[in-house]
PDB file of C-alpha atoms in Angstrom:
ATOM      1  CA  UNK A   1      13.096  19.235  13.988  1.00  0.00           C
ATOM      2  CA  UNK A   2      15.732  21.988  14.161  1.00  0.00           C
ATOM      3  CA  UNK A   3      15.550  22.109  18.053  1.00  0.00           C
ATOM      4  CA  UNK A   4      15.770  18.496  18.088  1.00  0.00           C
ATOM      5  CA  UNK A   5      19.057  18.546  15.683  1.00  0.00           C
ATOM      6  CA  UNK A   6      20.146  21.642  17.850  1.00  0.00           C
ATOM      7  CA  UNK A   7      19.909  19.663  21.065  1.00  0.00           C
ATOM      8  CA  UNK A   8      21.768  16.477  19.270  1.00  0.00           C
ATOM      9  CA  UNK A   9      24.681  18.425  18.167  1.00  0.00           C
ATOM     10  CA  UNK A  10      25.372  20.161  21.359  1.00  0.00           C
ATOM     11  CA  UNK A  11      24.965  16.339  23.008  1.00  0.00           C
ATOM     12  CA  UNK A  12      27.592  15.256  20.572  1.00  0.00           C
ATOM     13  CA  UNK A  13      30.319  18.239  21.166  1.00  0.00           C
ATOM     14  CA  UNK A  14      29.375  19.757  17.677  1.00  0.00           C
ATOM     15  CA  UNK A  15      27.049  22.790  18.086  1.00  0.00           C
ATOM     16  CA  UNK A  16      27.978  23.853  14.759  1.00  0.00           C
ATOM     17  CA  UNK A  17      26.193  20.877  13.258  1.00  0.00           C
ATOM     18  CA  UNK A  18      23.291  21.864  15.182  1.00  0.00           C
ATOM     19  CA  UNK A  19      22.019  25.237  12.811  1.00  0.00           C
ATOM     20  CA  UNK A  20      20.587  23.024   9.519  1.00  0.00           C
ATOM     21  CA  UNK A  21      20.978  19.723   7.351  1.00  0.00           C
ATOM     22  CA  UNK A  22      23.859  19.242   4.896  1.00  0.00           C
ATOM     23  CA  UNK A  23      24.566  21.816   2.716  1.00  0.00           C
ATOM     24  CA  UNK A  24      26.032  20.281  -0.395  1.00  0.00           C
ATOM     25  CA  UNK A  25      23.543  17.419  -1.124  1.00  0.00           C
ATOM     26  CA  UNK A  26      21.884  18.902  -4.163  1.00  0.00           C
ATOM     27  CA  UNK A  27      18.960  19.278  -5.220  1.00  0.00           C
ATOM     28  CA  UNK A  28      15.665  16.662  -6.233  1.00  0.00           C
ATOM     29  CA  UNK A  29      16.784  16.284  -9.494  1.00  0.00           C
ATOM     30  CA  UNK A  30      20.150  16.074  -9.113  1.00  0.00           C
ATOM     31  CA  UNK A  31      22.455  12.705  -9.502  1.00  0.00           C
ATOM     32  CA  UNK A  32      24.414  11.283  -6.143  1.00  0.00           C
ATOM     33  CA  UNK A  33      27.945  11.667  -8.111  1.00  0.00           C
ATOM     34  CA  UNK A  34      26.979  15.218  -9.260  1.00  0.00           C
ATOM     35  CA  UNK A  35      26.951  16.154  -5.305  1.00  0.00           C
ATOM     36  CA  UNK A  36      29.553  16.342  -2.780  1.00  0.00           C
ATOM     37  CA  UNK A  37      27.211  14.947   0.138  1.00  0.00           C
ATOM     38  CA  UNK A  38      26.139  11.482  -1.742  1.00  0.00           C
ATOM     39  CA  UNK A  39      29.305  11.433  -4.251  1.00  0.00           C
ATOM     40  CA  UNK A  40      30.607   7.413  -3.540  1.00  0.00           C
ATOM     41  CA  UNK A  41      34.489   8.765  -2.861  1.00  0.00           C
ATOM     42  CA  UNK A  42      34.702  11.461  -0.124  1.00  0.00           C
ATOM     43  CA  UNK A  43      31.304  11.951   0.160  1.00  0.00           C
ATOM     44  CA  UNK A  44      29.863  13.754   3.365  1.00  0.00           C
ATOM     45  CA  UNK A  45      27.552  10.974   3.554  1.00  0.00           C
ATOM     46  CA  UNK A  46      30.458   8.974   4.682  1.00  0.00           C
ATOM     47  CA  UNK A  47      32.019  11.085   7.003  1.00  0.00           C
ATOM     48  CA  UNK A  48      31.960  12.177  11.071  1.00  0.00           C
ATOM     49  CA  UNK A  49      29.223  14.587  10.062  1.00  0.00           C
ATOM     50  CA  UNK A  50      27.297  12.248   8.105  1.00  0.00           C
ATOM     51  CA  UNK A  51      26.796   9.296  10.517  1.00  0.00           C
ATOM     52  CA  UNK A  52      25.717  11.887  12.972  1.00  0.00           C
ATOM     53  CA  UNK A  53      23.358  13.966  10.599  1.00  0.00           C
ATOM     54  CA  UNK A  54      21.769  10.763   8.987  1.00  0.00           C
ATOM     55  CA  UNK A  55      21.242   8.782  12.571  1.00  0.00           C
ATOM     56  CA  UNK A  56      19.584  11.592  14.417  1.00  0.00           C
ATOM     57  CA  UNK A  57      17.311  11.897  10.912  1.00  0.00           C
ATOM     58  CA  UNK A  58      16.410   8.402  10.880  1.00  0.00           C
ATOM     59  CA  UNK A  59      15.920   7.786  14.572  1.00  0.00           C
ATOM     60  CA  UNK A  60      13.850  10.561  14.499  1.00  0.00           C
ATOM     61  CA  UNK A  61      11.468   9.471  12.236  1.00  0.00           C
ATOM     62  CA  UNK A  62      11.137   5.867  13.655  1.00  0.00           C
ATOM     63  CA  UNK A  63      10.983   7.434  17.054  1.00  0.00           C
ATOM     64  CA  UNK A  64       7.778   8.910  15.313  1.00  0.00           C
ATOM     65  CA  UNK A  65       6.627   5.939  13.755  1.00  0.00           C
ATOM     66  CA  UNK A  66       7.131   3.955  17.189  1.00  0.00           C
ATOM     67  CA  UNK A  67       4.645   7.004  18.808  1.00  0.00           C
ATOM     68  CA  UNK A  68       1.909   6.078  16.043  1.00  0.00           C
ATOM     69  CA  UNK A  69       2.282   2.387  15.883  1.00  0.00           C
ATOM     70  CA  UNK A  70       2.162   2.590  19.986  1.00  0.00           C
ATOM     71  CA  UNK A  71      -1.103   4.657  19.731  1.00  0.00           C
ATOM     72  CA  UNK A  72      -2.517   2.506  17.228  1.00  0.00           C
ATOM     73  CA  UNK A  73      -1.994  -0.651  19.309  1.00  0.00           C
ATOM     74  CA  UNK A  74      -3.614   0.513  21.998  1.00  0.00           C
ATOM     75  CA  UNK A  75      -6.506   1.597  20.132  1.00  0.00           C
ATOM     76  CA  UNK A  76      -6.651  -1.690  18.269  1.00  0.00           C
ATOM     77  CA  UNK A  77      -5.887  -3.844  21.734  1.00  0.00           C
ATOM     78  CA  UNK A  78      -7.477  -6.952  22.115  1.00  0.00           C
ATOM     79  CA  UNK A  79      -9.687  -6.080  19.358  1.00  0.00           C
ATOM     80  CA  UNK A  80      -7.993  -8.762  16.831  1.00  0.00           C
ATOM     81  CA  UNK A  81      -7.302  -6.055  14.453  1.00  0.00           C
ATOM     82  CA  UNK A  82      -4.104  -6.966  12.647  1.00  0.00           C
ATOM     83  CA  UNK A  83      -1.697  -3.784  12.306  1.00  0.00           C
ATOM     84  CA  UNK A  84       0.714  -3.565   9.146  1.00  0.00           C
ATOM     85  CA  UNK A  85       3.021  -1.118   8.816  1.00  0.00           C
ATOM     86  CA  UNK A  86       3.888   0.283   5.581  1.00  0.00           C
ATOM     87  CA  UNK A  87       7.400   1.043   4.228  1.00  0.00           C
ATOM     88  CA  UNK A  88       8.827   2.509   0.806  1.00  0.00           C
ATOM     89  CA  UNK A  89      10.280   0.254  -1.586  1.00  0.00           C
ATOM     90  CA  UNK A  90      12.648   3.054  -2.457  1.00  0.00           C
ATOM     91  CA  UNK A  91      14.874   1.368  -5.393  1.00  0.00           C
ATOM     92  CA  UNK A  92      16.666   3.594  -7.507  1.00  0.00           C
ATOM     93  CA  UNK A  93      20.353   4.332  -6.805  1.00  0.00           C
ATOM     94  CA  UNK A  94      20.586   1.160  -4.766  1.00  0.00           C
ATOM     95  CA  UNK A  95      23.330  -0.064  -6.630  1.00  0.00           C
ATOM     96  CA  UNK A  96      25.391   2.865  -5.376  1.00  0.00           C
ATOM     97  CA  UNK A  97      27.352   3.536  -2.580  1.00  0.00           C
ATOM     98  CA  UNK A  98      25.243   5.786  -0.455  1.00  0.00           C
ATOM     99  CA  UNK A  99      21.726   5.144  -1.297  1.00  0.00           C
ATOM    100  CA  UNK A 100      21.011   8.719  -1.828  1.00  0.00           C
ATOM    101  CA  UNK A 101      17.539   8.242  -2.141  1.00  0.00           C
ATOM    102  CA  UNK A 102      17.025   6.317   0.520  1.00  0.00           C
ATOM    103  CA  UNK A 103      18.809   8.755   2.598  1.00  0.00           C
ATOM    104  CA  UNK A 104      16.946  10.974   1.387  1.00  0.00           C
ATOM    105  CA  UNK A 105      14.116   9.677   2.464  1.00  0.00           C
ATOM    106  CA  UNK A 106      15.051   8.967   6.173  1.00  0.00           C
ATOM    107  CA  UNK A 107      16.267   4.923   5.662  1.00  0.00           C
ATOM    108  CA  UNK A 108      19.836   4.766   6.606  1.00  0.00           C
ATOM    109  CA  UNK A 109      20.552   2.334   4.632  1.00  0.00           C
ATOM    110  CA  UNK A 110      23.949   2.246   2.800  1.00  0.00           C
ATOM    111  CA  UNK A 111      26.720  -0.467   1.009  1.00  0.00           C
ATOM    112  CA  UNK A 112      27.959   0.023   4.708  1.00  0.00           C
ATOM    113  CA  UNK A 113      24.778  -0.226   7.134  1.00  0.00           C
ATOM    114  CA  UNK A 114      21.304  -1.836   7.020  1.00  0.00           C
ATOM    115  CA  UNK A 115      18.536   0.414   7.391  1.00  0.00           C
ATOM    116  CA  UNK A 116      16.248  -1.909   8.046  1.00  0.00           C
ATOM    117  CA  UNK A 117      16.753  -3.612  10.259  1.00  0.00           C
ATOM    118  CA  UNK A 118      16.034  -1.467  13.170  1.00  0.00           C
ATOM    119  CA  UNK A 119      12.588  -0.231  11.413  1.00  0.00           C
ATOM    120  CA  UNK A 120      11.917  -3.931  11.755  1.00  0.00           C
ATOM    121  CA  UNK A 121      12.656  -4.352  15.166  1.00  0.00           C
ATOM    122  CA  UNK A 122      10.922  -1.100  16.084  1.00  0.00           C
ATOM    123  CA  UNK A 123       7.527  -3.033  13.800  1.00  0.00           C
ATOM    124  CA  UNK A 124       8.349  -6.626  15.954  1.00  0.00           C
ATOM    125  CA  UNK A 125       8.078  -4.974  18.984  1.00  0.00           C
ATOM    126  CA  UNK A 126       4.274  -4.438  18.336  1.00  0.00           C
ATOM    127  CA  UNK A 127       3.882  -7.315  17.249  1.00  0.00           C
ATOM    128  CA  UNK A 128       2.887  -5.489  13.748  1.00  0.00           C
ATOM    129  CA  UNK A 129       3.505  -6.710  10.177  1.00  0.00           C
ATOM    130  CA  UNK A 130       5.967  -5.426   7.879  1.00  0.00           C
ATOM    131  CA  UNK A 131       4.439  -4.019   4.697  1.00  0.00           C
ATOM    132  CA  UNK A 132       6.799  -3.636   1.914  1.00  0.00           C
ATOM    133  CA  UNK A 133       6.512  -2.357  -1.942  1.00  0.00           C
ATOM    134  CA  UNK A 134       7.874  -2.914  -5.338  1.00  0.00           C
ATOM    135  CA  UNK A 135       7.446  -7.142  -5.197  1.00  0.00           C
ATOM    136  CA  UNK A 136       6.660  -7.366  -8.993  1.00  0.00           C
ATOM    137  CA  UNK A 137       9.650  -5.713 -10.244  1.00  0.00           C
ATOM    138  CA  UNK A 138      13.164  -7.111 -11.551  1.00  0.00           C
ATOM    139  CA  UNK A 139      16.329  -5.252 -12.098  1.00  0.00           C
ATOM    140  CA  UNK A 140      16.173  -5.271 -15.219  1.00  0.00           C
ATOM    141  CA  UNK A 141      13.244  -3.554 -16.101  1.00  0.00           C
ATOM    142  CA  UNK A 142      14.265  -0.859 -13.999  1.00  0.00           C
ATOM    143  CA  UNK A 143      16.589   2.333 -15.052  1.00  0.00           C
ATOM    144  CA  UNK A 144      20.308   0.859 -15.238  1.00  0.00           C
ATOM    145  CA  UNK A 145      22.025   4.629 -15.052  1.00  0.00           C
ATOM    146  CA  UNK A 146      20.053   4.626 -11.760  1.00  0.00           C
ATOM    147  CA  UNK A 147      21.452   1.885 -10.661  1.00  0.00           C
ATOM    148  CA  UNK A 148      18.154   0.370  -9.141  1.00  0.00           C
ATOM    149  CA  UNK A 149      18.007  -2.901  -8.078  1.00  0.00           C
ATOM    150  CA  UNK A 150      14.447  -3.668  -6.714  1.00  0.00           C
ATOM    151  CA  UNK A 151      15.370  -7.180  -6.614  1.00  0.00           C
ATOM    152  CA  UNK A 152      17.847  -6.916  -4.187  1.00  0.00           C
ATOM    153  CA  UNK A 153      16.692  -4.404  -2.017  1.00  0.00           C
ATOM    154  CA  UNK A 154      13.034  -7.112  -1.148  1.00  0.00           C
ATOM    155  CA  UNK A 155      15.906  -9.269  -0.566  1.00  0.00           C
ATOM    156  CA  UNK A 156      17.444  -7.087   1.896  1.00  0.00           C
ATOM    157  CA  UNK A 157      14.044  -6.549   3.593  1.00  0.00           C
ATOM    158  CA  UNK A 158      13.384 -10.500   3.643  1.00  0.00           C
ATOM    159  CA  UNK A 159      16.385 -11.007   5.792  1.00  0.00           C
ATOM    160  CA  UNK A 160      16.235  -7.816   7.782  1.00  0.00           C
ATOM    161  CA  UNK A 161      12.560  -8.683   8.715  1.00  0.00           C
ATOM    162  CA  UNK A 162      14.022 -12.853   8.871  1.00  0.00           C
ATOM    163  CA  UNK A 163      16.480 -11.796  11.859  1.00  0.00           C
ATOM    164  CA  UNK A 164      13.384  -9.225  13.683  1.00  0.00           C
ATOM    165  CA  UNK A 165      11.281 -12.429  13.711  1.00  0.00           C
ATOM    166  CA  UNK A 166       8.716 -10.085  12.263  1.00  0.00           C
ATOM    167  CA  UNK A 167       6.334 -11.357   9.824  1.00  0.00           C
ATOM    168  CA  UNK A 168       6.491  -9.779   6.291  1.00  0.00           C
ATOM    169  CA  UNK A 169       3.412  -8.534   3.865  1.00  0.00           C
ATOM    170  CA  UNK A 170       4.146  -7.190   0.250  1.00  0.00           C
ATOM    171  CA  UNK A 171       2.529  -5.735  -2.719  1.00  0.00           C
ATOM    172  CA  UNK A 172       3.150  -4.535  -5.879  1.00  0.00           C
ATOM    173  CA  UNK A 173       4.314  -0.645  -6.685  1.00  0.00           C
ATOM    174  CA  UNK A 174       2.894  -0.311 -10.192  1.00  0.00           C
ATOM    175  CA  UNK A 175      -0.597  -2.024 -11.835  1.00  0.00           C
ATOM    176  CA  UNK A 176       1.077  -5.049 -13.631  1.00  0.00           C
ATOM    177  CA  UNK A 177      -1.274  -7.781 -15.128  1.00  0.00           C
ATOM    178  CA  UNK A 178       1.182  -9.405 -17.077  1.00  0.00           C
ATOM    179  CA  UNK A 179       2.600 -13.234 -16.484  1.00  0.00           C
ATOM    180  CA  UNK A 180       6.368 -11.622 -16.078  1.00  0.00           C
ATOM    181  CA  UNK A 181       5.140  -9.821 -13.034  1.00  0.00           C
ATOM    182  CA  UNK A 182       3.005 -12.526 -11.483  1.00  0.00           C
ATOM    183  CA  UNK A 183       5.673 -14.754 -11.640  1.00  0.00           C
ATOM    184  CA  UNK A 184       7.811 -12.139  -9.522  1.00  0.00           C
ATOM    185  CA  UNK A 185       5.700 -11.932  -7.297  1.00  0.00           C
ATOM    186  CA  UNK A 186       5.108 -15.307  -6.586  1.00  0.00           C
ATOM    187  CA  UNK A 187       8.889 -15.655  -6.580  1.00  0.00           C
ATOM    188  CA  UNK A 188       9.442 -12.658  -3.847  1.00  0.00           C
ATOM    189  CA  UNK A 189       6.741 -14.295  -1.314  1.00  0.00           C
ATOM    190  CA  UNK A 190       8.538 -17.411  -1.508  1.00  0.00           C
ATOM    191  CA  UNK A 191      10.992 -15.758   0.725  1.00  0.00           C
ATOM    192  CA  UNK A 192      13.782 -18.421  -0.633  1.00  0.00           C
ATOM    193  CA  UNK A 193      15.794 -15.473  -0.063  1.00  0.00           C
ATOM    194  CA  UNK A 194      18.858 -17.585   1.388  1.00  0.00           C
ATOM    195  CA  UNK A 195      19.364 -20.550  -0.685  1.00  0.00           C
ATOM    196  CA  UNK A 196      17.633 -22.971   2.167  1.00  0.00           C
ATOM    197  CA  UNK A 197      14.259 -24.222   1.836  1.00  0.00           C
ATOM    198  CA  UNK A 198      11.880 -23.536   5.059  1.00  0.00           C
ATOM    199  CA  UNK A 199       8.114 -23.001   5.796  1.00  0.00           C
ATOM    200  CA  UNK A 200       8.240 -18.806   5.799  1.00  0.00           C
ATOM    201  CA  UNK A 201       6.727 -17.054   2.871  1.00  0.00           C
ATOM    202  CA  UNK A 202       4.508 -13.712   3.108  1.00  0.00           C
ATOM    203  CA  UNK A 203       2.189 -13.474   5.214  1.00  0.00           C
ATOM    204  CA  UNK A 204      -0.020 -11.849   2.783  1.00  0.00           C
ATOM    205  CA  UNK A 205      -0.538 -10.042  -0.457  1.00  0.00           C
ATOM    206  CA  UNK A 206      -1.958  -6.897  -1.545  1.00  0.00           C
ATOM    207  CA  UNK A 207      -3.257  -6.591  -5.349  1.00  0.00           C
ATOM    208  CA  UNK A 208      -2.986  -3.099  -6.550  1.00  0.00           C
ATOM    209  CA  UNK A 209      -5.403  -2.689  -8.368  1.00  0.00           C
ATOM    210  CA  UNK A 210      -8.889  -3.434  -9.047  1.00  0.00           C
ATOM    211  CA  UNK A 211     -10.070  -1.080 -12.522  1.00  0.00           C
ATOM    212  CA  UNK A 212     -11.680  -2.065 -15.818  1.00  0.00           C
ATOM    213  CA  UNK A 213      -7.925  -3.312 -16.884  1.00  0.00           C
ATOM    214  CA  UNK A 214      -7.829  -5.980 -14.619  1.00  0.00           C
ATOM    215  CA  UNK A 215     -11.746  -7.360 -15.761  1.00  0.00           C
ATOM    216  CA  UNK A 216     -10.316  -7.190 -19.454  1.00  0.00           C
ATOM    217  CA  UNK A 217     -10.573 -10.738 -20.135  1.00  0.00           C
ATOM    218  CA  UNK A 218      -6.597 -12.115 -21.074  1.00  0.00           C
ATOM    219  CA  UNK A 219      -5.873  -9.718 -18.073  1.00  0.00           C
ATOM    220  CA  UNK A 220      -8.637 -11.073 -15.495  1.00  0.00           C
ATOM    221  CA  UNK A 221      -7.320 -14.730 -16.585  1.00  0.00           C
ATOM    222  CA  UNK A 222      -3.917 -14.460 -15.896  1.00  0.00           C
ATOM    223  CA  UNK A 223      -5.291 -12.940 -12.451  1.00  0.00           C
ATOM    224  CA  UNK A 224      -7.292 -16.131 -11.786  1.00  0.00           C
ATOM    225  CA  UNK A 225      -4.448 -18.029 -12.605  1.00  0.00           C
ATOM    226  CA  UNK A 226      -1.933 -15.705 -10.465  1.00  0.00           C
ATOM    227  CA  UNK A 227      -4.459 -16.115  -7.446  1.00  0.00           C
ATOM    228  CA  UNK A 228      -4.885 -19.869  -7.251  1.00  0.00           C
ATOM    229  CA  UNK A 229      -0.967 -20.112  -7.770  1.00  0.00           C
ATOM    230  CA  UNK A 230      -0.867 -17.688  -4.384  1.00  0.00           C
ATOM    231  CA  UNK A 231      -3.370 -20.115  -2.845  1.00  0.00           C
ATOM    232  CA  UNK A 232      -0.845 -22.588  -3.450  1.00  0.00           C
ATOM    233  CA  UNK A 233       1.990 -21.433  -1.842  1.00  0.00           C
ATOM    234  CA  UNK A 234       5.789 -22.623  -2.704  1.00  0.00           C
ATOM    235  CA  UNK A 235       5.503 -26.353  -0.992  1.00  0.00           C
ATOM    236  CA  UNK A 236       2.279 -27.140  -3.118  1.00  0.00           C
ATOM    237  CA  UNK A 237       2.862 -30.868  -4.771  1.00  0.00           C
ATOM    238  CA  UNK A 238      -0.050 -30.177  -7.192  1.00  0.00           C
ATOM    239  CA  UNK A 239       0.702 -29.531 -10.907  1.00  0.00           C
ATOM    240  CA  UNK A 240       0.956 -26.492 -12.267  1.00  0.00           C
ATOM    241  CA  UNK A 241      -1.047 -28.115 -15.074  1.00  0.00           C
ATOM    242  CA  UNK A 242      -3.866 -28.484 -12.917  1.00  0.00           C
ATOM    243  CA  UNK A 243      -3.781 -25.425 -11.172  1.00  0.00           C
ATOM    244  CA  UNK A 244      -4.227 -23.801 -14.615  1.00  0.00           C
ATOM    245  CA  UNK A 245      -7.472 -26.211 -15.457  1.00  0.00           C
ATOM    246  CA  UNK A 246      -9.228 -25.022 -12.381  1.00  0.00           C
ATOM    247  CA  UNK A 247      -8.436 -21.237 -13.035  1.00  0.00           C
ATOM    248  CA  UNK A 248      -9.893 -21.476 -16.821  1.00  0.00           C
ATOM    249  CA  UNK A 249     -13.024 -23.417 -14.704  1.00  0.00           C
ATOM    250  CA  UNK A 250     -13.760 -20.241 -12.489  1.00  0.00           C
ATOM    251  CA  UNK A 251     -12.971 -17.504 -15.579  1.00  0.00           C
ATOM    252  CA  UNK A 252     -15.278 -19.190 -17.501  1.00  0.00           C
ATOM    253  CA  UNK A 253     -18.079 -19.169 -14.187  1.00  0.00           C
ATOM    254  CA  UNK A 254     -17.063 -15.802 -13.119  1.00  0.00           C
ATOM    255  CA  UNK A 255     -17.594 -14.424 -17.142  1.00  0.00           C
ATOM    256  CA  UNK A 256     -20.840 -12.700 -16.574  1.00  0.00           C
ATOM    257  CA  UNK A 257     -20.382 -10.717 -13.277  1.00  0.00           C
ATOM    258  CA  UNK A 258     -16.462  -9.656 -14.913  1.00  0.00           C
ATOM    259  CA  UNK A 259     -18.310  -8.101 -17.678  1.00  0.00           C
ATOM    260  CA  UNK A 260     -20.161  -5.930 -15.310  1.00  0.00           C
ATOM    261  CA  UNK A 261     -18.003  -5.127 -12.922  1.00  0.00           C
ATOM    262  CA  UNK A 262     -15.848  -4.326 -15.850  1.00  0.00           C
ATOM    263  CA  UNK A 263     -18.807  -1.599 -16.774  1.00  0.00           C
ATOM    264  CA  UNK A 264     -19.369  -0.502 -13.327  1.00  0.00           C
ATOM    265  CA  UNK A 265     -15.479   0.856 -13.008  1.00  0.00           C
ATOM    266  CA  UNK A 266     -15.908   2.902 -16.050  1.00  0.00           C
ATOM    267  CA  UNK A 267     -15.676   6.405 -15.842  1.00  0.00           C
TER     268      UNK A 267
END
């Protein structure tokens, strides 16, 4: 990485940008204002040497994801293996300025510039799924002096991945079995992320997870429930009413083999 940074800085006129990453960005613990790199006024993250640190660290790493997901497709080819690729839901300091975090962690993403967009383009090109995290969460839950904003940023991914024409997958970040999260959920793969009504939702779903929580009984049916509302989708014209009725039909079926699958997860 250092001879590819060396070799971008002396492309760019800059050799001295060329010896090692920014200097003044703090440390893991440490809080975008309390750094001059990620600080939201005269930050370095906003500067000449920024854009040209956090580019060539970015590109990089979806240069590197473009080498795997080729590799993979060619493995995969013609083999009807469906290829997902999954990205970080990274939410906190959203709200602010730079991002830090998701600098941080290689998404360019600021107030200023979308980030992901081009990781979605790089994913259409396969002809891949975009995987993305944190679906059951709201802002609100979330730490407000970190400013994250999960809500928004699955926004930003629904219309990143909208303009790619690239279909999008989610799942949650955290084991919820709680209505509140469900109902997120459901909301998020709507993908009514616009204000217009049209026929794309997610493509798919991925429960995290299966454990003895889940088979407790309230929690296992509020997942029945949660699952048949899925099967629905958002243009269903049945009642919710009767959704429900059918879920409390299987839970009561499905009783016995709960119990021991409940047993069976048990350390």
């Amino acid at each position: 990485m250092l001879s590819s940074l060396k070799a971008a800085a002396e492309a760019a006129g800059k050799p001295e940008w060329g010896s090692t990453g920014p200097t003044d960005a703090g440390h893991y613990n440490s809080w975008p204002e309390d750094t001059p790199f990620f600080k939201k006024d005269g930050g370095g993250w906003n500067s000449q040497y920024g854009e040209f640190f956090l580019s060539w660290y970015s590109q990089i790493l979806i240069e590197h994801s473009e080498r795997i997901l080729s590799s993979a497709s060619s493995v995969f080819e013609a083999t009807g293996v469906k290829i997902s690729v999954k990205v970080a839901g990274i939410h906190w300091h959203y709200g602010s300025r730079s991002h830090a975090a998701e600098l941080t962690a290689g998404y360019y993403n600021t107030r200023f510039r979308d980030g992901y967009l081009p990781v979605a383009q790089m994913v259409a090109r396969y002809g891949a799924v975009f995987n993305f995290t944190c679906i059951e969460m709201r802002d609100h839950e979330q730490p407000q002096d970190a400013l994250c904003a999960p809500e928004n940023l699955v926004r930003q991914v629904g219309l990143a991945t909208k303009e790619a024409q690239v279909p999008l997958a989610g799942e949650n970040a955290l084991p919820r079995y709680d209505e509140s999260a469900h109902e997120q959920i459901l909301k998020a793969s709507s993908l009514n992320i616009d204000g217009s009504s049209n026929d794309r939702e997610m493509c798919a779903f991925t429960y995290l997870r299966m454990n003895p929580s889940l088979f407790q009984p309230d929690n296992w049916r509020r997942f029945v429930a949660f699952v048949k509302k899925m099967n629905e989708g958002k243009d269903s014209r049945r009642c919710l009413e009767q959704v429900e009725r059918e879920a409390e039909h299987f839970v009561n079926v499905t009783e016995p083999f709960v119990q021991e699958a409940a047993l069976a997860l048990m350390p």
